[in-house]
Coordinates of C-alpha atoms in Angstrom, one line a residue:
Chain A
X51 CA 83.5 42.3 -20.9
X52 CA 81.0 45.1 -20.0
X53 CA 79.8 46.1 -16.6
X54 CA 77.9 49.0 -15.4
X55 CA 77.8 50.1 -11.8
X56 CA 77.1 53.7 -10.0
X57 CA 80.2 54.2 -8.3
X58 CA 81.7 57.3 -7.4
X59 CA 85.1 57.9 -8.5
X60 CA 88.3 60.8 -8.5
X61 CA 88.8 62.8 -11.8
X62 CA 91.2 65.4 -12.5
X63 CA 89.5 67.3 -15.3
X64 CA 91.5 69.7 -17.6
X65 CA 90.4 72.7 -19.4
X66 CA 92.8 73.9 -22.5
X67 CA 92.5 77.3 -22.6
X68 CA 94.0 77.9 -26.2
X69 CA 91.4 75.3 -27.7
X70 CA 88.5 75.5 -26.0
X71 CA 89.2 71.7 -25.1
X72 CA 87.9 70.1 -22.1
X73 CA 88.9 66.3 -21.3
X74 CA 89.2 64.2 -18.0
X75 CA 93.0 63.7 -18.1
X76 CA 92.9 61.0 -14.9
X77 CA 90.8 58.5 -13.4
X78 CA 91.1 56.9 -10.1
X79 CA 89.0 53.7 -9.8
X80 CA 90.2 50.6 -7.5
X81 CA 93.2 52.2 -6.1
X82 CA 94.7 52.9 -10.0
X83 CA 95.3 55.9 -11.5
X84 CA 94.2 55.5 -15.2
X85 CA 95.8 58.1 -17.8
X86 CA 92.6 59.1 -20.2
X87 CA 94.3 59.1 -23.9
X88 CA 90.9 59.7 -25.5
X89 CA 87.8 61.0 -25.3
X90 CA 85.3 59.1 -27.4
X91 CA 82.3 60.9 -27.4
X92 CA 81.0 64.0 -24.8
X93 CA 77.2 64.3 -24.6
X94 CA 75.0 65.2 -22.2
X95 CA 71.4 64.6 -20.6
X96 CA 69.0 65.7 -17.8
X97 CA 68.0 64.1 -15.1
X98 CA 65.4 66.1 -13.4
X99 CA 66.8 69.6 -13.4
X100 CA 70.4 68.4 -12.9
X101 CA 72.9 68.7 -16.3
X102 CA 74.6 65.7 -16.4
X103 CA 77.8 65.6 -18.6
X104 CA 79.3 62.1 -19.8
X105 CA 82.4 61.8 -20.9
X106 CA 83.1 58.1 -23.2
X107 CA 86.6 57.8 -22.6
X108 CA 89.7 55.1 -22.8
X109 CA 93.4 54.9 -21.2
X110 CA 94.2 52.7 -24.0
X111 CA 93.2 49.4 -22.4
X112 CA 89.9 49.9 -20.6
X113 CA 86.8 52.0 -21.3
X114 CA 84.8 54.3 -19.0
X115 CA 82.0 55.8 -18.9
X116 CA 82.0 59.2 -16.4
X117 CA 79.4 61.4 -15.7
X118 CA 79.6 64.6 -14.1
X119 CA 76.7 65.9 -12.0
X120 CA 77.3 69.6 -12.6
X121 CA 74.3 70.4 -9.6
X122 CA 76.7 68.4 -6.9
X123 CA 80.1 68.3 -8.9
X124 CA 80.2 64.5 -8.2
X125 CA 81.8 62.0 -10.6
X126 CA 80.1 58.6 -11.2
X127 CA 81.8 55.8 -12.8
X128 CA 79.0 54.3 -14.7
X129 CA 80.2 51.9 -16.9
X130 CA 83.5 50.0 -18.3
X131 CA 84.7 47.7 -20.6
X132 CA 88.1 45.8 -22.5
X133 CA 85.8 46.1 -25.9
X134 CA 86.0 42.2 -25.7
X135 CA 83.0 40.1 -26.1
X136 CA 81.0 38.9 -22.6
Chain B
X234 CA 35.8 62.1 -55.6
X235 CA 39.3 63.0 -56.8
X236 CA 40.6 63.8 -60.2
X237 CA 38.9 61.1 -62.9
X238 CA 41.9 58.6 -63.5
X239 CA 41.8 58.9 -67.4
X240 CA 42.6 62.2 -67.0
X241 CA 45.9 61.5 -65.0
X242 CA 48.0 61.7 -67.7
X243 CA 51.9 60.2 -68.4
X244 CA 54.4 62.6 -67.6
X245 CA 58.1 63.0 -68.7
X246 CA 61.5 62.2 -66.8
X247 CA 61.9 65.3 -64.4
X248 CA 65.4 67.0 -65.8
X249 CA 65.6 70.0 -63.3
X250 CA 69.0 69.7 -61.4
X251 CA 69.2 67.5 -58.2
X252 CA 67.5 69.8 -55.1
X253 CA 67.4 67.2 -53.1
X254 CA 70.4 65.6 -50.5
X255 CA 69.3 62.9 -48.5
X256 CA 71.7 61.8 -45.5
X257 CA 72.2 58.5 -44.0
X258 CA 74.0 58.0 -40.8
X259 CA 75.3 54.6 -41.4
X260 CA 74.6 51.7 -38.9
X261 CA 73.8 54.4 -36.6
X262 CA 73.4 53.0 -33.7
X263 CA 76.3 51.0 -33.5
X264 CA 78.4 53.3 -35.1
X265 CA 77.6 55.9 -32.3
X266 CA 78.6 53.1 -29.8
X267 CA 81.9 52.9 -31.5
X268 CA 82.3 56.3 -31.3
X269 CA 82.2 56.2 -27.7
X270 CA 84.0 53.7 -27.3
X271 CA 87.3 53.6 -29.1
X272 CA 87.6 50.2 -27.8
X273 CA 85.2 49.0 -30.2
X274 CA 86.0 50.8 -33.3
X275 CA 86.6 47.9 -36.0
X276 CA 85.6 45.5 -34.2
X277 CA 81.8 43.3 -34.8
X278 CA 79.3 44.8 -32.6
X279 CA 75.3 44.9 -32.3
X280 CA 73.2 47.1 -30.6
X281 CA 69.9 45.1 -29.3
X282 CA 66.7 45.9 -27.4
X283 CA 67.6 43.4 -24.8
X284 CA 71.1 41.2 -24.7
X285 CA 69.1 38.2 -23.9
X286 CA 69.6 35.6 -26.5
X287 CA 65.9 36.5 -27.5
X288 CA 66.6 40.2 -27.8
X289 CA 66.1 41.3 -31.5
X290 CA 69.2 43.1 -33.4
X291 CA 68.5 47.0 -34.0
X292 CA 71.7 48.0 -35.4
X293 CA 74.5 45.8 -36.3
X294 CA 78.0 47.4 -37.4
X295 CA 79.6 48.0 -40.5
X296 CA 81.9 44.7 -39.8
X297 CA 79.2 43.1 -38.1
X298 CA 77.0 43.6 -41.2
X299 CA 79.7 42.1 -43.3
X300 CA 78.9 38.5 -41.8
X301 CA 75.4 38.9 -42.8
X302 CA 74.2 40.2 -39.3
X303 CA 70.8 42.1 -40.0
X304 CA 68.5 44.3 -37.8
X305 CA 65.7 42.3 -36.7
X306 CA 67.7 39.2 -36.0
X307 CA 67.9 37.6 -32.9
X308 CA 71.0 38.0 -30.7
X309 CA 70.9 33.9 -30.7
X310 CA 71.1 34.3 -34.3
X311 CA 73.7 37.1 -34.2
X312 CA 75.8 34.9 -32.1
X313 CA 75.6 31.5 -33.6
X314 CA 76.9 33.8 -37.2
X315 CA 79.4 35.4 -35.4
X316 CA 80.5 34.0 -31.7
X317 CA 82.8 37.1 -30.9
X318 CA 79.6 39.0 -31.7
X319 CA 79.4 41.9 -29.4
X320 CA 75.9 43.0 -28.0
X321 CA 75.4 46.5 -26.5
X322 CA 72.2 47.8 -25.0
X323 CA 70.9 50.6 -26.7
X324 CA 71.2 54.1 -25.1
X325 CA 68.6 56.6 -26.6
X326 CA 70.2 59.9 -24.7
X327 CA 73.2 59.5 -26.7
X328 CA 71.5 58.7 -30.3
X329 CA 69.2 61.3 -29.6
X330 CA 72.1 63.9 -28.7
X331 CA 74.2 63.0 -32.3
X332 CA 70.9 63.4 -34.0
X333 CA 70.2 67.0 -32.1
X334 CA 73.7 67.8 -33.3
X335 CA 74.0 66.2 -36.8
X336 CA 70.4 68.8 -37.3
X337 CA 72.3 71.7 -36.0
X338 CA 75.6 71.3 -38.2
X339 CA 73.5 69.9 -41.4
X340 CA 70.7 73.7 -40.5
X341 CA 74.1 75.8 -41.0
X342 CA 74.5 74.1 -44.7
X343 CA 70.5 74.7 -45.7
X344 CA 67.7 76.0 -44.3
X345 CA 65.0 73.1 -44.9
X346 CA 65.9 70.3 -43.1
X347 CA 63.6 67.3 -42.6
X348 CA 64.2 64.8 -40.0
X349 CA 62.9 61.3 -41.6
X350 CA 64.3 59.2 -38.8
X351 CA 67.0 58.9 -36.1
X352 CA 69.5 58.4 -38.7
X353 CA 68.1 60.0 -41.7
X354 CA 67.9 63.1 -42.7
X355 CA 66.7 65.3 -46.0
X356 CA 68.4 68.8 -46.9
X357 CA 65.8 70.5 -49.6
X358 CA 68.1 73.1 -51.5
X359 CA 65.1 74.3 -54.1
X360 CA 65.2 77.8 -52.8
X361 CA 68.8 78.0 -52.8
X362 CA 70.2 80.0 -55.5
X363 CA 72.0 77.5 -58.2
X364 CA 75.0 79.0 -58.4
X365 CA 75.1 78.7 -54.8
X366 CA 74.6 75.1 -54.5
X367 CA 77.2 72.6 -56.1
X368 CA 75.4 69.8 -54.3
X369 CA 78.4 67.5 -54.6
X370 CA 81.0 69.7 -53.0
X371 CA 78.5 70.9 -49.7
X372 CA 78.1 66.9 -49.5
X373 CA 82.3 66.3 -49.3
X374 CA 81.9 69.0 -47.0
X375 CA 79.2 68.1 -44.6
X376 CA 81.2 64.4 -44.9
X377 CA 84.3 66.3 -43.1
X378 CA 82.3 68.6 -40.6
X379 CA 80.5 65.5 -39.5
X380 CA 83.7 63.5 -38.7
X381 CA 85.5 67.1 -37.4
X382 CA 82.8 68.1 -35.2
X383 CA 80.4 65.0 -34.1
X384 CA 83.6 62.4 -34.6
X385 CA 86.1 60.8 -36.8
X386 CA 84.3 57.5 -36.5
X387 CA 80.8 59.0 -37.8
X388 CA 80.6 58.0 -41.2
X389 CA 76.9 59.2 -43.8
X390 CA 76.4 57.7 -47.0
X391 CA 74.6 60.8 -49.3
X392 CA 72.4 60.8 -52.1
X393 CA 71.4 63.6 -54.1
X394 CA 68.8 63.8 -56.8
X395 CA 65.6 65.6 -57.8
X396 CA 63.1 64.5 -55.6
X397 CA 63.0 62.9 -52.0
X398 CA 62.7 59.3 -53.2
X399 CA 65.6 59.4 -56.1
X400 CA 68.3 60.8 -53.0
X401 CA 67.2 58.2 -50.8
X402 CA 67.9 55.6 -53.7
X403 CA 70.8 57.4 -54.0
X404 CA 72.3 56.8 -50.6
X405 CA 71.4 53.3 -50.4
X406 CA 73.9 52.9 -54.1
X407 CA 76.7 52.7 -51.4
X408 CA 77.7 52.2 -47.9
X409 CA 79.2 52.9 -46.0
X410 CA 80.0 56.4 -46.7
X411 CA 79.2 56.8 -50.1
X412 CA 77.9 59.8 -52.3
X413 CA 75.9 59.4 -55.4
X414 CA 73.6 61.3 -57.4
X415 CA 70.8 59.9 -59.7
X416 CA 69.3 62.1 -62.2
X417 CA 67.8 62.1 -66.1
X418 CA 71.0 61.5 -67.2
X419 CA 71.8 58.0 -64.8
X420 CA 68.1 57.1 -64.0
X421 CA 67.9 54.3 -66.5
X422 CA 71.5 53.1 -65.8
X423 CA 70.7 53.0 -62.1
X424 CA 67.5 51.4 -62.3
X425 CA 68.6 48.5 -64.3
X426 CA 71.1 47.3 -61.5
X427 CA 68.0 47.0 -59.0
X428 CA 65.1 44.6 -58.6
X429 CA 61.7 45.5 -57.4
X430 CA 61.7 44.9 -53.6
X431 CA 65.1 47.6 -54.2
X432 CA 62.2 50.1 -54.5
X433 CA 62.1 51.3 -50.8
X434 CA 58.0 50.9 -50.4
X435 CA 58.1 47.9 -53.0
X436 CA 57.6 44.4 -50.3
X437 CA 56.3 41.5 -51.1
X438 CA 52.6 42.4 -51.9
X439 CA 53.1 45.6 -54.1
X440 CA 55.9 43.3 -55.6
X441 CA 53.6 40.5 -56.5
X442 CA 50.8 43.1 -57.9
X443 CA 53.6 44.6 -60.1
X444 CA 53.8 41.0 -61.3
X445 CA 50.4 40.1 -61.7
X446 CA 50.3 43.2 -63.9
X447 CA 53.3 42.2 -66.3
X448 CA 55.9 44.5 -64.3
X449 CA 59.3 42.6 -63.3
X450 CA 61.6 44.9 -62.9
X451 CA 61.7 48.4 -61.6
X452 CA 62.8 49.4 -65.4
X453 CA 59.6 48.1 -66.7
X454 CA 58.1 50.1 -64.2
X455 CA 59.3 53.3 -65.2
X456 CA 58.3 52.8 -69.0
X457 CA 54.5 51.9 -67.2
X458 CA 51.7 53.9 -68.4
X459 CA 50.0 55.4 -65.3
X460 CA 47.0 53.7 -66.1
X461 CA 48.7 50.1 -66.2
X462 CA 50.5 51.4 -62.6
X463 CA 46.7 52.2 -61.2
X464 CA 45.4 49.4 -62.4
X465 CA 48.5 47.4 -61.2
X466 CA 48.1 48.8 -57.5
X467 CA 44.2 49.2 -57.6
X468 CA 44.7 53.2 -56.9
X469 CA 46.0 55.7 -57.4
X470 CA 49.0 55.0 -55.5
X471 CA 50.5 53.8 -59.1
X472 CA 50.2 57.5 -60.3
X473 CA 52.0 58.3 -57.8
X474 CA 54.7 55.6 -58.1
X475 CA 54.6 57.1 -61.7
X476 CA 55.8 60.2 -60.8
X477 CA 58.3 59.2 -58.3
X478 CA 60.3 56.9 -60.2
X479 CA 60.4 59.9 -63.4
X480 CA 62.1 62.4 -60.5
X481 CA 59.3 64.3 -59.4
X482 CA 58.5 65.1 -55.8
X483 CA 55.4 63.3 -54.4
X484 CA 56.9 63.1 -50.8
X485 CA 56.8 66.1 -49.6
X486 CA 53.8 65.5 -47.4
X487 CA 53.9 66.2 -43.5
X488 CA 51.5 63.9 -42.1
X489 CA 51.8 65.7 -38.5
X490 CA 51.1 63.8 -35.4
X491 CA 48.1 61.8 -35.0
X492 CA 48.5 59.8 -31.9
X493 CA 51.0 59.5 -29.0
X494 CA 52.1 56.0 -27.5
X495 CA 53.9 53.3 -25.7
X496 CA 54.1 49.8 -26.5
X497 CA 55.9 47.2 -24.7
X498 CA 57.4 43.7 -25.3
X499 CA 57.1 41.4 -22.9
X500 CA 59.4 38.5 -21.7
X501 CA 57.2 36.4 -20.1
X502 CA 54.9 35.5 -21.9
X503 CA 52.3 33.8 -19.1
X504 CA 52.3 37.5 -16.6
X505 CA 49.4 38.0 -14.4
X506 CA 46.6 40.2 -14.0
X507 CA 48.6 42.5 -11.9
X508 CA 51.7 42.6 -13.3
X509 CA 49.8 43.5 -16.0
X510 CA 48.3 46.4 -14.9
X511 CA 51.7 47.6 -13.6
X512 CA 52.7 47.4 -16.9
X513 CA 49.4 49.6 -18.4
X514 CA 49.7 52.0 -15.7
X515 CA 53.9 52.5 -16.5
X516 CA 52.9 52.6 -20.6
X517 CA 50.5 55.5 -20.0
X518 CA 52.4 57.4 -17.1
X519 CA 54.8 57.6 -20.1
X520 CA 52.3 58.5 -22.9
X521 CA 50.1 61.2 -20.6
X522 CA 54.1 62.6 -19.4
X523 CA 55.0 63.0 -23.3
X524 CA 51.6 64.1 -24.5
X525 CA 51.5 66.9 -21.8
X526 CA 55.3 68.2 -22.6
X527 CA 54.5 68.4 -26.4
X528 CA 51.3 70.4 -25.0
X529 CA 48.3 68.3 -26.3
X530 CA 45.5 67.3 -24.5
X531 CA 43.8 63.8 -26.1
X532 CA 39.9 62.2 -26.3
X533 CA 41.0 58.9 -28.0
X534 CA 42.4 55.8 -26.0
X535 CA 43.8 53.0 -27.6
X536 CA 45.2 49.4 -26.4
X537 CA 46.4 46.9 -28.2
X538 CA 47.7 43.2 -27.5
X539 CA 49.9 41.6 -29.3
X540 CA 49.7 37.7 -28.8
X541 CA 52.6 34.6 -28.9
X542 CA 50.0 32.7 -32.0
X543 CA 50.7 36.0 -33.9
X544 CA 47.0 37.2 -33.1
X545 CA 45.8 40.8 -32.4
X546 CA 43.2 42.2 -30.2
X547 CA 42.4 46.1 -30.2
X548 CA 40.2 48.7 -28.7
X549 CA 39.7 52.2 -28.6
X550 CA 37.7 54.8 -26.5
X551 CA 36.5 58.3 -27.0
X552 CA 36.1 60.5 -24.3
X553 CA 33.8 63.4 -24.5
X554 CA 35.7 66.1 -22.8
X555 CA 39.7 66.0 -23.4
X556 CA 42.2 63.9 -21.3
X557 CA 45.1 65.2 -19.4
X558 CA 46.0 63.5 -16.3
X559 CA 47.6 59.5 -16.9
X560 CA 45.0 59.2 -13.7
X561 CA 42.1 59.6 -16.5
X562 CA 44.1 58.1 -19.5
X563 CA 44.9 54.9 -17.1
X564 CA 40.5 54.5 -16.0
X565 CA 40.3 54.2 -20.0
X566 CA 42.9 51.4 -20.3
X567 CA 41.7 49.6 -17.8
X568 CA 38.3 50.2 -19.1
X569 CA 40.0 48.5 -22.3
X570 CA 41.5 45.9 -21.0
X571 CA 38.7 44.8 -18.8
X572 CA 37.2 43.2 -22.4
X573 CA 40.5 41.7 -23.2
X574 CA 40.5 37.8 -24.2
X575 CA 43.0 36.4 -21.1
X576 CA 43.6 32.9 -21.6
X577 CA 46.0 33.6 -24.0
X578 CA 50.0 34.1 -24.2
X579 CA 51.0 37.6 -24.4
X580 CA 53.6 39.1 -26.7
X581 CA 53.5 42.6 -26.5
X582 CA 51.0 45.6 -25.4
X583 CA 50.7 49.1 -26.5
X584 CA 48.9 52.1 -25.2
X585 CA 48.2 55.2 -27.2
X586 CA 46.3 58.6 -27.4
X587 CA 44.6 59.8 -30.1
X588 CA 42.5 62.5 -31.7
X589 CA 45.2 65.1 -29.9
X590 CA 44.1 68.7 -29.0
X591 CA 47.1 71.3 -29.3
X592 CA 46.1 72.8 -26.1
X593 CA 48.3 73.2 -23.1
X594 CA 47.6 72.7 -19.8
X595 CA 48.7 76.2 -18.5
X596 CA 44.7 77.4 -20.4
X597 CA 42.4 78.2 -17.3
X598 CA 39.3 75.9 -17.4
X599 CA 36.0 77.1 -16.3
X600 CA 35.2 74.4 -14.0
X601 CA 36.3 74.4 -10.6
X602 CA 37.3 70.5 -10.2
X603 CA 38.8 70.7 -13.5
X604 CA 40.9 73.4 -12.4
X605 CA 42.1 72.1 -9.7
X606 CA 43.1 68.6 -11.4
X607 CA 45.2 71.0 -14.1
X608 CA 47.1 72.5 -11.7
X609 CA 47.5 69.1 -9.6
X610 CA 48.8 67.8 -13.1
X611 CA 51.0 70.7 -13.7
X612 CA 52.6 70.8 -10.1
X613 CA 53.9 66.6 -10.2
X614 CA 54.9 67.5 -14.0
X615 CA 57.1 70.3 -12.6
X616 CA 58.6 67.9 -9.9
X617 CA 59.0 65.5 -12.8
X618 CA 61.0 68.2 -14.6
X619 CA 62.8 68.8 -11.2
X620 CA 63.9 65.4 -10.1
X621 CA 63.5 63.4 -13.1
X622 CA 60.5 61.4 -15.0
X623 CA 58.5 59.2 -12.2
X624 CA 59.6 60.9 -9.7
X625 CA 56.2 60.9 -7.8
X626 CA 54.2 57.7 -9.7
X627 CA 51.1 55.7 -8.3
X628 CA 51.8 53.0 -5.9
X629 CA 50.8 50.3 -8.5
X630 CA 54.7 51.7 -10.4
X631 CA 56.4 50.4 -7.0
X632 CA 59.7 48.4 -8.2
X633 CA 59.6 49.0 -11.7
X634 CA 62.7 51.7 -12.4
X635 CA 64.3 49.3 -14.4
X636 CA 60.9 48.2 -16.4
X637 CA 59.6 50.0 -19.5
X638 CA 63.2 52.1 -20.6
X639 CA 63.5 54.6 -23.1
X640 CA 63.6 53.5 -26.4
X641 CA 63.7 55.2 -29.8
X642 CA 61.0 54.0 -32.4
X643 CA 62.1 53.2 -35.7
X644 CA 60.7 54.5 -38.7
X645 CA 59.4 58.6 -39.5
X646 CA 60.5 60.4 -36.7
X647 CA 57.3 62.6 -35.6
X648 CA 59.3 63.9 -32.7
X649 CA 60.8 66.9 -33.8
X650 CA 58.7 69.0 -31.9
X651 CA 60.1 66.3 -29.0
X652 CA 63.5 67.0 -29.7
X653 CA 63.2 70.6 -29.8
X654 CA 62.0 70.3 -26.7
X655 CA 64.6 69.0 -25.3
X656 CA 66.8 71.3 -26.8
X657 CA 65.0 74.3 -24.9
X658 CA 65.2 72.4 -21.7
X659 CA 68.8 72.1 -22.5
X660 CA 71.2 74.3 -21.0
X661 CA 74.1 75.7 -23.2
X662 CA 76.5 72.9 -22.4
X663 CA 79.1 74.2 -19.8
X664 CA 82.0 72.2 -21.4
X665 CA 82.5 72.1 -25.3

């Protein structure tokens, strides 16, 4: 099941220092706190003048899609899934 | 006039070592959706236009494809092969961003690199030294880079051969993920596995005047005299086809950009007059937008319908001084579409400029009002830039954000100067 929404969301971002790596490590959506295990894909896109990062990511169990408004710093839970059929 | 035909005369099997690597990002689409979503990886999904059972399959996965899913079905279709079938909606940011990287990683392998389409790509190593180029190996090790540095799930089937046609023959030998040469040595080997319509630009017309001419198989075709190939496709398209099959480069051609457009598919098939012209003005709000950025200027308009009974009605319009402002593109169209037959069930619509002028808008015109409308264009183009496409848009666009999205065309990608663009509007990414 797939559904998209604009909804704004907590993420605790981390940067790795030694590797260059950035990843959202937590997600906060409907009172959870979901661990991030992987980070799918990283691209990003304008809208406007405003850089807008998106981070694919999973816990494991459920999908999200977050993108980072680097002009406001706001994080927008745009999409998630369970990879299942609708 | 041309060269005189009898003069166009039979030339060997090319034996110069493979130049040419031809890459293939496999089920593209749907293998960046699996990328980017773990979730999926494995699993059979489809990428469509629209999810709607009528919504027409662009790029089914690698699993998907394995149940005899093919691009251009109909999700319907899709599903009633495959219930657990599932169906994304496409997202052209993200295709276009692997494809902007894919060109940078595959540029620090080769200097000459073509983009043919979203997911194809040609590196031409002619001018690289020989000893410098062991084709197979830089392929392995493209293979890795792609899966290190785009993602493990990213997976390119390559072909390598002498000319652009051979390496794209090539690629198509395996897939997923495979890597194949043809050359002198294999080409009769190959060719005898394949039919005809395996010949990409071989359909079902070229197919049945290779038949009509005695020509069955793509082997026969090879050991054609030109002159039987001519006469076989009327012109001298066969000499051509005689050079390409024997490994020599015919392809090489840039066509460059000749026209600029939208088109639109619609799902109702009975819409009014006014919907209709919401539609028009959002096609060329979207043409004059693109045509400005890439810095042309256009005389030609063009509109097309596409009806349900499979007809086709067209027209076109010259202007005599050059277009800029979708205000003056959009007074064309609806000049058009003023003579359109309406009793009939609409399909799809198109809108496109033509006869394009490099000439951006920043020249100074001579005339005052003409001035003034340039720098009226310029100023809701920056605001456009600023806040994002449409962000000022005539009334008659009220309501329709989620109408008209981006999509990416199939076919020769004439966008490189597009995507360019986009990379210099691009900010080095902050994260990475």
């Amino acid at each position: 099941m797939r559904e998209t929404m604009r909804e704004k969301v907590s993420v605790n971002l981390i940067f790795d220092s030694k590797t260059g790596q950035v990843m959202p490590k937590h997600v906060g959506w409907q009172s959870r706190l979901h661990t991030i295990t992987q980070v799918g894909l990283h691209h990003t896109y304008r809208s406007g003048r405003a850089l807008i990062h998106v981070f694919a990511v999973t816990d494991g169990w459920m999908f999200f899609r977050l993108e980072l408004n680097t002009e406001t710093l706001h994080w927008l839970l745009t999409e998630v899934s369970d990879g299942h059929p609708d | 006039m041309g060269i005189p035909t009898n003069l166009l005369g039979a030339v060997g099997i090319n034996h110069n070592p493979s130049a040419i690597m031809h890459i293939d990002l496999n089920s593209c689409f749907a293998t960046i959706e699996q990328q980017s979503n773990p979730l999926l990886r494995g699993k059979r999904v489809a990428v469509a236009a629209y999810t709607t059972p009528n919504g027409c399959i662009l790029a089914p996965s690698v699993e998907a494809k394995t149940l005899g899913i093919k691009c251009g079905m109909r999700v319907r279709e899709g599903k009633h092969l495959c219930p657990d079938l599932i169906i994304l909606p496409p997202d052209p940011g993200k295709y276009r961003f692997v494809n902007r990287k894919l060109l940078q990683l595959l540029r620090t392998y080769c200097p000459e690199v073509e983009i043919k389409s979203i997911d194809e790509m040609n590196l031409d190593f002619t001018h690289i030294p020989p000893l410098e180029r062991e084709l197979h190996h830089i392929a392995q090790e493209i293979k890795a880079a792609i899966r290190r540095e785009i993602g493990e799930w990213m997976t390119v089937s390559i072909g390598i051969a002498p000319n652009r046609f051979l390496a794209k023959l090539a690629a198509n030998l395996h897939k997923p993920d495979g890597l194949d040469e043809i050359n002198a040595a294999n080409l009769r080997t190959v060719l005898a596995t394949m039919g005809l319509a395996d010949l990409f630009g071989i359909k079902h017309r070229n197919e049945a005047r290779l038949f009509r001419a005695g020509i069955y198989t793509p082997l026969d075709m090879l050991d054609a005299s030109p002159q039987r190939l001519m006469a076989a496709f009327e012109s001298i398209a066969g000499y051509y086809w005689h050079l390409r099959l024997r490994g020599w480069e015919i392809d090489d051609v840039d066509f460059g950009r000749k026209s600029i457009g939208h088109s639109y598919a619609l799902k109702n098939q009975r819409v009014g007059t006014r919907e209709l012209c919401r539609l028009l003005c959002k096609l060329t709000e979207k043409v004059g937008l693109r045509m400005r950025r890439l810095g042309y200027t256009a005389r030609g308009v063009h509109l097309s319908f596409f009806y349900a009974d499979k007809g086709h009605w067209n027209r076109r319009v010259m202007s005599p001084t050059p277009l800029f402002a979708s205000k003056d593109i959009y007074q064309r169209v609806a000049q058009l579409y003023a003579r359109a037959p309406k009793a009939k069930g609409l399909r799809s619509l198109a809108v496109s400029c033509y006869a394009l002028i490099k000439e951006p808008l920043l020249q100074t015109s001579f005339l005052e009002d003409e001035q003034k409308k340039r720098s009226l264009t310029l100023a809701l183009d920056t605001i456009a830039e600023r806040w994002g496409d449409f962000a000022i848009a005539p009334a008659l666009m009220m309501g329709m954000e989620d109408t008209i999205l981006d999509r990416i065309a199939f076919g020769t990608v004439k966008d490189l100067d597009e995507l360019i663009w986009q990379d210099e509007t691009t900010h080095e990414p902050v994260f990475d």
